PDB file of C-alpha atoms in Angstrom:
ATOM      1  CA  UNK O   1       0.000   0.000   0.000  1.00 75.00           C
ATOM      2  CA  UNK O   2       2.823   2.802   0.676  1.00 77.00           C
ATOM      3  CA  UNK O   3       4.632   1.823  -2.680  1.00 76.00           C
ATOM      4  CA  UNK O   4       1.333   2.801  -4.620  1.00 71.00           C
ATOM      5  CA  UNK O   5       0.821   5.283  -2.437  1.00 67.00           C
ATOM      6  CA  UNK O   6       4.428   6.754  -3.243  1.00 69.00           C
ATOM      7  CA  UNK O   7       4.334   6.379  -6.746  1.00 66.00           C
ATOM      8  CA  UNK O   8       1.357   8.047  -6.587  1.00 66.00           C
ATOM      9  CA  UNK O   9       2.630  10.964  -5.181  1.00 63.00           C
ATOM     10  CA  UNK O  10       5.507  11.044  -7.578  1.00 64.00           C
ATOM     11  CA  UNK O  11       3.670  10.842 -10.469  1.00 62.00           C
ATOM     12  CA  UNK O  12       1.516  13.733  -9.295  1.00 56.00           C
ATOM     13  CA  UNK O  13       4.732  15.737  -8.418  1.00 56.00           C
ATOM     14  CA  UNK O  14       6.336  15.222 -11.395  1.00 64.00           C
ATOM     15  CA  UNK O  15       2.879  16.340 -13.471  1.00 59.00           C
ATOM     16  CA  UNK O  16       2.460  19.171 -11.810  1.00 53.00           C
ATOM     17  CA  UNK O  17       6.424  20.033 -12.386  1.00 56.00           C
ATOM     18  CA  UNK O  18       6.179  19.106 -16.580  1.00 56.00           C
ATOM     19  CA  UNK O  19       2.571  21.357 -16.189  1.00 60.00           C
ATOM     20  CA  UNK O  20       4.286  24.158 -14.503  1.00 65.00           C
ATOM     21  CA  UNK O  21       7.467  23.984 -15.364  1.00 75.00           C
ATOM     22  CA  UNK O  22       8.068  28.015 -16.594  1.00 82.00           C
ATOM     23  CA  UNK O  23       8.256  28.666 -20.627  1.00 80.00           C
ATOM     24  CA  UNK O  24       9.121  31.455 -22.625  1.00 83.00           C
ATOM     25  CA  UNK O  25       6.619  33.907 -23.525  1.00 86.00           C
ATOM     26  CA  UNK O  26       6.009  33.965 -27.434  1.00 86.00           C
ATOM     27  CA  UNK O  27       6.658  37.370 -29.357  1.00 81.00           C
ATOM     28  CA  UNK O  28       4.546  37.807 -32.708  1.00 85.00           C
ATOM     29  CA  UNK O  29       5.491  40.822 -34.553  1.00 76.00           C
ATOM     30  CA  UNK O  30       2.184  42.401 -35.637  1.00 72.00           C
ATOM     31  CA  UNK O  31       3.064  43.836 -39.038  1.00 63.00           C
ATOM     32  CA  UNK O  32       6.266  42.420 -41.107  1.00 60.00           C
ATOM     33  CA  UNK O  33       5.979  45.350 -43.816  1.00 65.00           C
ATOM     34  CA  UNK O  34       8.913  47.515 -43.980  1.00 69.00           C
ATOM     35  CA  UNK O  35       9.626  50.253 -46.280  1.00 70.00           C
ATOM     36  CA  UNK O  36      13.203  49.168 -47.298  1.00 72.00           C
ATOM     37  CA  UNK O  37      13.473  51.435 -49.650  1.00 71.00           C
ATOM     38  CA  UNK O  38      12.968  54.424 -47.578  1.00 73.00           C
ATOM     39  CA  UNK O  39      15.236  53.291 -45.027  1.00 74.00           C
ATOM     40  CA  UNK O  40      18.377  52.349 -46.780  1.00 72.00           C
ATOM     41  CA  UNK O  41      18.395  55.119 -49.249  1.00 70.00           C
ATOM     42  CA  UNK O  42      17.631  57.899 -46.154  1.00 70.00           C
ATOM     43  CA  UNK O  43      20.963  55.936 -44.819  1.00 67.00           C
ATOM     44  CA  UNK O  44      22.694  56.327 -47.887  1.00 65.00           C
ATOM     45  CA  UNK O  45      21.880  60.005 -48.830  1.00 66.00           C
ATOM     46  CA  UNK O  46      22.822  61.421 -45.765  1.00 59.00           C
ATOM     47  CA  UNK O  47      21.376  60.294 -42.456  1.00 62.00           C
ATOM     48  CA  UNK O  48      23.231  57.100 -41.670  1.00 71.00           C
ATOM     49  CA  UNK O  49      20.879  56.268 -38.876  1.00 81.00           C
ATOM     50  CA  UNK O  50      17.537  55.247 -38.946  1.00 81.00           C
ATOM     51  CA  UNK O  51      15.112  54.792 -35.835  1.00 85.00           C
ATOM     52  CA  UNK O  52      11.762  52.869 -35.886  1.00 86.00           C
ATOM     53  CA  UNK O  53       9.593  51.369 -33.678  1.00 89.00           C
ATOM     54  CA  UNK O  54       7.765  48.021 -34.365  1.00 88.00           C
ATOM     55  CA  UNK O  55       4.176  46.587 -33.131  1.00 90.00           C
ATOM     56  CA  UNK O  56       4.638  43.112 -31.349  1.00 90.00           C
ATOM     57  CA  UNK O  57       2.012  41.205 -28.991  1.00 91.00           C
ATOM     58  CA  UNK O  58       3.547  38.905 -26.067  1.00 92.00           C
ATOM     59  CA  UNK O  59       1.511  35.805 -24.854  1.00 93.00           C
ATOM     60  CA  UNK O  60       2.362  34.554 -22.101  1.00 92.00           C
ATOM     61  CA  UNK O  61       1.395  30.498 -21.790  1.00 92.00           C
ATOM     62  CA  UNK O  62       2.115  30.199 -18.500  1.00 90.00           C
ATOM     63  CA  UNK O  63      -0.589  29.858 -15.400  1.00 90.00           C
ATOM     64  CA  UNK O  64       1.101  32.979 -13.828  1.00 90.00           C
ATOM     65  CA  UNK O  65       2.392  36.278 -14.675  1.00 92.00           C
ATOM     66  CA  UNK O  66       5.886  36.814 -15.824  1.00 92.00           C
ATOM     67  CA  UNK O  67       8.045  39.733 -15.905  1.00 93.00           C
ATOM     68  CA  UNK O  68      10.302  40.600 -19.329  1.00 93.00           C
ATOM     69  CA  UNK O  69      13.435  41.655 -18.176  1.00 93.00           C
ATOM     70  CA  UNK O  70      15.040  42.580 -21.240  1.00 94.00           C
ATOM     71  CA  UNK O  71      14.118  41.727 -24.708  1.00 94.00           C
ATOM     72  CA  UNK O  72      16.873  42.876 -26.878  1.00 96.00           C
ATOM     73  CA  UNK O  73      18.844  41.958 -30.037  1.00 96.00           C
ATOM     74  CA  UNK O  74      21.038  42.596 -32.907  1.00 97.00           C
ATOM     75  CA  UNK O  75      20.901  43.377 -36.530  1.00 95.00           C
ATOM     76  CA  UNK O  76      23.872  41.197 -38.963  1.00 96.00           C
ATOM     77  CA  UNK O  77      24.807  41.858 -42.364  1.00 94.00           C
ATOM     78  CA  UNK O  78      27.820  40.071 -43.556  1.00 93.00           C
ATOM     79  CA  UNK O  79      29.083  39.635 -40.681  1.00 93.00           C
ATOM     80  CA  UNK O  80      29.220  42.929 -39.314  1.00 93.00           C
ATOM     81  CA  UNK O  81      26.578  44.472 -36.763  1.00 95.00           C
ATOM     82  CA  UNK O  82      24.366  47.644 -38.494  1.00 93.00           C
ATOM     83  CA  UNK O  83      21.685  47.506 -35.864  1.00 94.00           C
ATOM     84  CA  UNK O  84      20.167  46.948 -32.482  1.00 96.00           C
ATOM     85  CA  UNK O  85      16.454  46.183 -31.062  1.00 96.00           C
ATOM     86  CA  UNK O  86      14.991  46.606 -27.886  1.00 97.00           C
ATOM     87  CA  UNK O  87      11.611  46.533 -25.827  1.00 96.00           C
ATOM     88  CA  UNK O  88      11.330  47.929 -22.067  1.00 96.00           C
ATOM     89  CA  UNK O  89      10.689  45.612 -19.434  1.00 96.00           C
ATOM     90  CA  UNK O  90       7.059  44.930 -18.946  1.00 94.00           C
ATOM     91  CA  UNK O  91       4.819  42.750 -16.701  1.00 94.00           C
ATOM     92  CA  UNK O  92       2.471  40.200 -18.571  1.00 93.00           C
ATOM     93  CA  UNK O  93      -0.167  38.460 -16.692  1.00 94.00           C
ATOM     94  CA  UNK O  94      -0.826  34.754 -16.495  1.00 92.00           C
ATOM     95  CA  UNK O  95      -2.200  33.611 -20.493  1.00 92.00           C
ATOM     96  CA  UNK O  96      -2.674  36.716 -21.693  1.00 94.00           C
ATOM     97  CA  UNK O  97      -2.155  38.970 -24.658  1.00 93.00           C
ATOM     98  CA  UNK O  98      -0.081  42.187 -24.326  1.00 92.00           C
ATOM     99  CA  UNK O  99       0.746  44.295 -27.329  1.00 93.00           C
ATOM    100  CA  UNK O 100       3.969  46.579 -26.594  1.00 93.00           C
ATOM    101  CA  UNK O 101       6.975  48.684 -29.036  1.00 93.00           C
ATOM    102  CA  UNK O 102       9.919  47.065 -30.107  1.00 93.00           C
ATOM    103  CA  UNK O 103      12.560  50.104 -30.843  1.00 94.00           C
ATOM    104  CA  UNK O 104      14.657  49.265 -33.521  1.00 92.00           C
ATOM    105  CA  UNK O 105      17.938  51.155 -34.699  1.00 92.00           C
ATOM    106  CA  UNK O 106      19.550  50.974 -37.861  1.00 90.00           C
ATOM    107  CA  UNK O 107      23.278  52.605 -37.674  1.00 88.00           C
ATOM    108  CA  UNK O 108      25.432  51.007 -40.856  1.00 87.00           C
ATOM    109  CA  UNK O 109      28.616  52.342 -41.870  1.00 82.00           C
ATOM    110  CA  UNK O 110      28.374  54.683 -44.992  1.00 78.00           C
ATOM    111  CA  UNK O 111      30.254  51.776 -46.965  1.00 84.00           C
ATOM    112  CA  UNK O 112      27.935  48.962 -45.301  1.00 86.00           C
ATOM    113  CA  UNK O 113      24.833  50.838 -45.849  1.00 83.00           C
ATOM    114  CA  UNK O 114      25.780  50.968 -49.812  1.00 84.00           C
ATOM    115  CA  UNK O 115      26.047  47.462 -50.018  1.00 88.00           C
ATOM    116  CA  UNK O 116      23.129  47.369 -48.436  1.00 87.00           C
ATOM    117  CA  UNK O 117      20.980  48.987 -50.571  1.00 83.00           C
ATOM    118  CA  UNK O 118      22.931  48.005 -54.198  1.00 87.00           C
ATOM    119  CA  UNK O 119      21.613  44.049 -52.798  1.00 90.00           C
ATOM    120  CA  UNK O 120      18.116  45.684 -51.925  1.00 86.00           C
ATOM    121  CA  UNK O 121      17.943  46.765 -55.522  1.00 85.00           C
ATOM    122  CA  UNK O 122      19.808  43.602 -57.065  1.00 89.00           C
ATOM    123  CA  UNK O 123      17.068  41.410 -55.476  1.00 88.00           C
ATOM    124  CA  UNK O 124      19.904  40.148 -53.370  1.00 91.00           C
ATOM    125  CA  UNK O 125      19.624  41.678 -49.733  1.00 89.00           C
ATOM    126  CA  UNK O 126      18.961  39.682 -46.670  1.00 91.00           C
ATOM    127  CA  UNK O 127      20.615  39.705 -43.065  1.00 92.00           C
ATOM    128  CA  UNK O 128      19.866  37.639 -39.655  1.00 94.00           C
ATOM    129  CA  UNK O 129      19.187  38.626 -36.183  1.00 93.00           C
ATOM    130  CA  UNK O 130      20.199  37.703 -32.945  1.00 95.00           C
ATOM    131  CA  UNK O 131      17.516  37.698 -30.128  1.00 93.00           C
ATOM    132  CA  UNK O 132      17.571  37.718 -26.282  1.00 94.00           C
ATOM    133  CA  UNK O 133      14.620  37.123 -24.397  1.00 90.00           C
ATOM    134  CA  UNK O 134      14.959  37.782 -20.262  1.00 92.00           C
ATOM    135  CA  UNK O 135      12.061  36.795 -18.145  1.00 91.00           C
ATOM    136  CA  UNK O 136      11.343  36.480 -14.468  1.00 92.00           C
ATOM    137  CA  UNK O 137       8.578  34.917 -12.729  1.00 89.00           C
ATOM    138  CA  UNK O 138       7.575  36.372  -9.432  1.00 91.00           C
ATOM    139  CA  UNK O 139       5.254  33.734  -8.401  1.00 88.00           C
ATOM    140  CA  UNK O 140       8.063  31.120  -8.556  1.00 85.00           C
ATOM    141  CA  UNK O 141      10.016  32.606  -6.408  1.00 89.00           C
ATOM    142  CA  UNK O 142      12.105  35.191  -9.263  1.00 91.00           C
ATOM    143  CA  UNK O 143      12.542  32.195 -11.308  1.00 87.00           C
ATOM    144  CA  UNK O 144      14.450  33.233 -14.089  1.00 89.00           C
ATOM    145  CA  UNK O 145      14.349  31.969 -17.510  1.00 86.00           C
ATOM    146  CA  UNK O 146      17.004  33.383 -20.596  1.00 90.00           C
ATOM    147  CA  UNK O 147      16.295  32.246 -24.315  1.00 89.00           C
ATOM    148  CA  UNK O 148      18.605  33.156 -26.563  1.00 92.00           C
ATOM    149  CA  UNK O 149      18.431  32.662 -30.820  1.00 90.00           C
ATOM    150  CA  UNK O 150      21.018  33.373 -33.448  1.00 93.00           C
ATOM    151  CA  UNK O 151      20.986  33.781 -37.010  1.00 93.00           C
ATOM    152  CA  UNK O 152      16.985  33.973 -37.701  1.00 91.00           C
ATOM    153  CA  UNK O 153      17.031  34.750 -41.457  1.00 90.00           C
ATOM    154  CA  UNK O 154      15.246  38.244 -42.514  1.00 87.00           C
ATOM    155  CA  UNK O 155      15.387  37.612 -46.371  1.00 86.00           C
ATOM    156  CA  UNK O 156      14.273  40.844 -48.297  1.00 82.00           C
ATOM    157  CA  UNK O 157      15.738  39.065 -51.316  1.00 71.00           C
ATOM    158  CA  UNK O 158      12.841  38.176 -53.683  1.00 57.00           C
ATOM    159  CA  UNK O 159      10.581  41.224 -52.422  1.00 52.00           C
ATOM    160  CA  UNK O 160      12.041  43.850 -55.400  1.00 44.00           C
ATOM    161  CA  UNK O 161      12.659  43.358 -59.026  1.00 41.00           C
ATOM    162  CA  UNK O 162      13.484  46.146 -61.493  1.00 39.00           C
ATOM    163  CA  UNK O 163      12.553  44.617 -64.386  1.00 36.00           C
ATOM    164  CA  UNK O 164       8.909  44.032 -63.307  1.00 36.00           C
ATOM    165  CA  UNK O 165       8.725  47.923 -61.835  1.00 38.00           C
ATOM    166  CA  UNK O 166      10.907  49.358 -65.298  1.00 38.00           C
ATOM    167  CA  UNK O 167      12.874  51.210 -62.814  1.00 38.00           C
ATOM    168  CA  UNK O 168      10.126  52.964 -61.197  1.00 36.00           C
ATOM    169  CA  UNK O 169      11.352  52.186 -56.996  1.00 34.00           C
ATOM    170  CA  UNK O 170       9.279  54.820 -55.512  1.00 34.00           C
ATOM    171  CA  UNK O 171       6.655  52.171 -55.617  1.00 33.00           C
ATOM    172  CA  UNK O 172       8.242  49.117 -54.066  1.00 30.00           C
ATOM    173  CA  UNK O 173       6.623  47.909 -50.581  1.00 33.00           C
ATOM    174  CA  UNK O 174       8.657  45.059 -49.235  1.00 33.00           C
ATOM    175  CA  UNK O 175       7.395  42.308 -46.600  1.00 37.00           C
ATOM    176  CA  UNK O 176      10.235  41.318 -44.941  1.00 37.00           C
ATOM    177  CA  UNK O 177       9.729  37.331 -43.984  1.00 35.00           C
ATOM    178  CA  UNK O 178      10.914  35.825 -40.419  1.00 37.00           C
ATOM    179  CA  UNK O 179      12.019  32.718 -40.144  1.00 34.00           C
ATOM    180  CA  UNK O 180      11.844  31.537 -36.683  1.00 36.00           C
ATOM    181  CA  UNK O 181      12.577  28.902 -34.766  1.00 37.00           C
ATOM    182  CA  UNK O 182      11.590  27.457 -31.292  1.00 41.00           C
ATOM    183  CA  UNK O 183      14.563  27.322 -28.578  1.00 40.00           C
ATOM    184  CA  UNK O 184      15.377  23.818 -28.187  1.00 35.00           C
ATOM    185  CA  UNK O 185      15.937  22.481 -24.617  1.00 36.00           C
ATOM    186  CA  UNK O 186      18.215  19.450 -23.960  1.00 30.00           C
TER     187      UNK O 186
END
C-alpha cells in the first residue's frame, strides 16, 4: 500500500512540475511590412541612422504572470553588426495577450549601408538577427528563464525586381519574412 501510495505521489509531483514547469513567452510581430526602400536610401543620402519602432504582442502560456526583463537583439549583415532592437521591461499576466513597441535602430557604416541597398535593388539583400529574451517569474520565487536565438534569417531578397517595376522604386513595398525557430531544450 505505501509503494502505490508513493508512486502516486511522484507521479503527481512530477505532473504538476512538466505542467508548470516556466516557458518562454512567445513574441509575434504584428506587421512584417517595412519600407526598405525608404530606409536604406535615407541611410545612404545622408542620415546614416535610422530609428523605428515596431508593433509586437507577447503571450504569455504560463498559469502565472511573468516579468520581461530585457528583450533585446542585434541586426547582422555580412558579418558585421548595423543595428540593435529593444523593448522595455514589462509585466504580462498569467495567459494573456499584451501588445507593446519594439525600438529598432539601424546605424550602418556609410560603406555597409551601400552594399546594403545596391543588394536591396539587385534582389539580393537579406541579413539575420540575434535575439535575447529575459524573463522572471515572481510567483516562482524570481525564477528566471534566458532564451537566446542566433541567425533567424530576414530575407528581403525576392521582395524587389526592377525589371517588373521598369525602374520605377518609388513604388516598391517590401514584406520582410521571419524565419523563426523554437529554442530547443536538452
Amino acid at each position: 500500500m505505501k509503494k502505490v501510495l508513493a508512486a502516486s505521489a511522484a507521479g503527481a509531483a512530477t505532473a504538476l512540475t512538466v505542467a508548470y514547469f516556466p516557458r518562454p513567452p512567445q513574441l509575434n510581430l504584428c506587421s512584417t511590412e517595412v519600407d526598405w526602400k525608404y530606409i536604406l536610401s535615407g541611410m545612404v543620402a545622408a542620415n546614416m541612422q535610422a530609428s523605428f519602432e515596431i508593433l509586437v504582442s507577447v503571450y504569455n502560456p504560463n498559469p502565472y504572470s511573468v516579468y520581461l526583463d530585457d528583450v533585446s537583439g542585434s541586426f547582422i549583415h555580412d558579418n558585421m553588426e548595423f543595428g540593435t532592437f529593444s523593448m522595455d521591461p514589462t509585466l504580462i499576466d498569467s495567459q494573456a495577450i499584451t501588445d507593446d513597441l519594439v525600438s529598432v535602430t539601424f546605424n550602418p557604416g556609410e560603406w555597409e549601408a551601400f552594399v546594403m541597398i545596391t543588394e536591396y535593388y539587385a534582389g539580393a539583400l537579406n541579413f539575420t538577427v540575434d535575439a535575447h529574451l529575459g524573463s522572471t517569474f515572481p510567483q516562482l520565487f524570481n525564477t528566471s528563464l534566458d532564451v537566446s536565438i542566433d541567425n533567424i534569417l530576414i530575407d528581403v531578397s525576392g521582395a524587389t525586381s526592377a525589371s517588373s517595376n521598369e525602374g520605377n522604386a518609388e513604388d516598391i513595398s517590401v514584406s520582410a519574412i521571419m524565419i523563426t525557430t523554437d529554442p530547443v531544450y536538452y
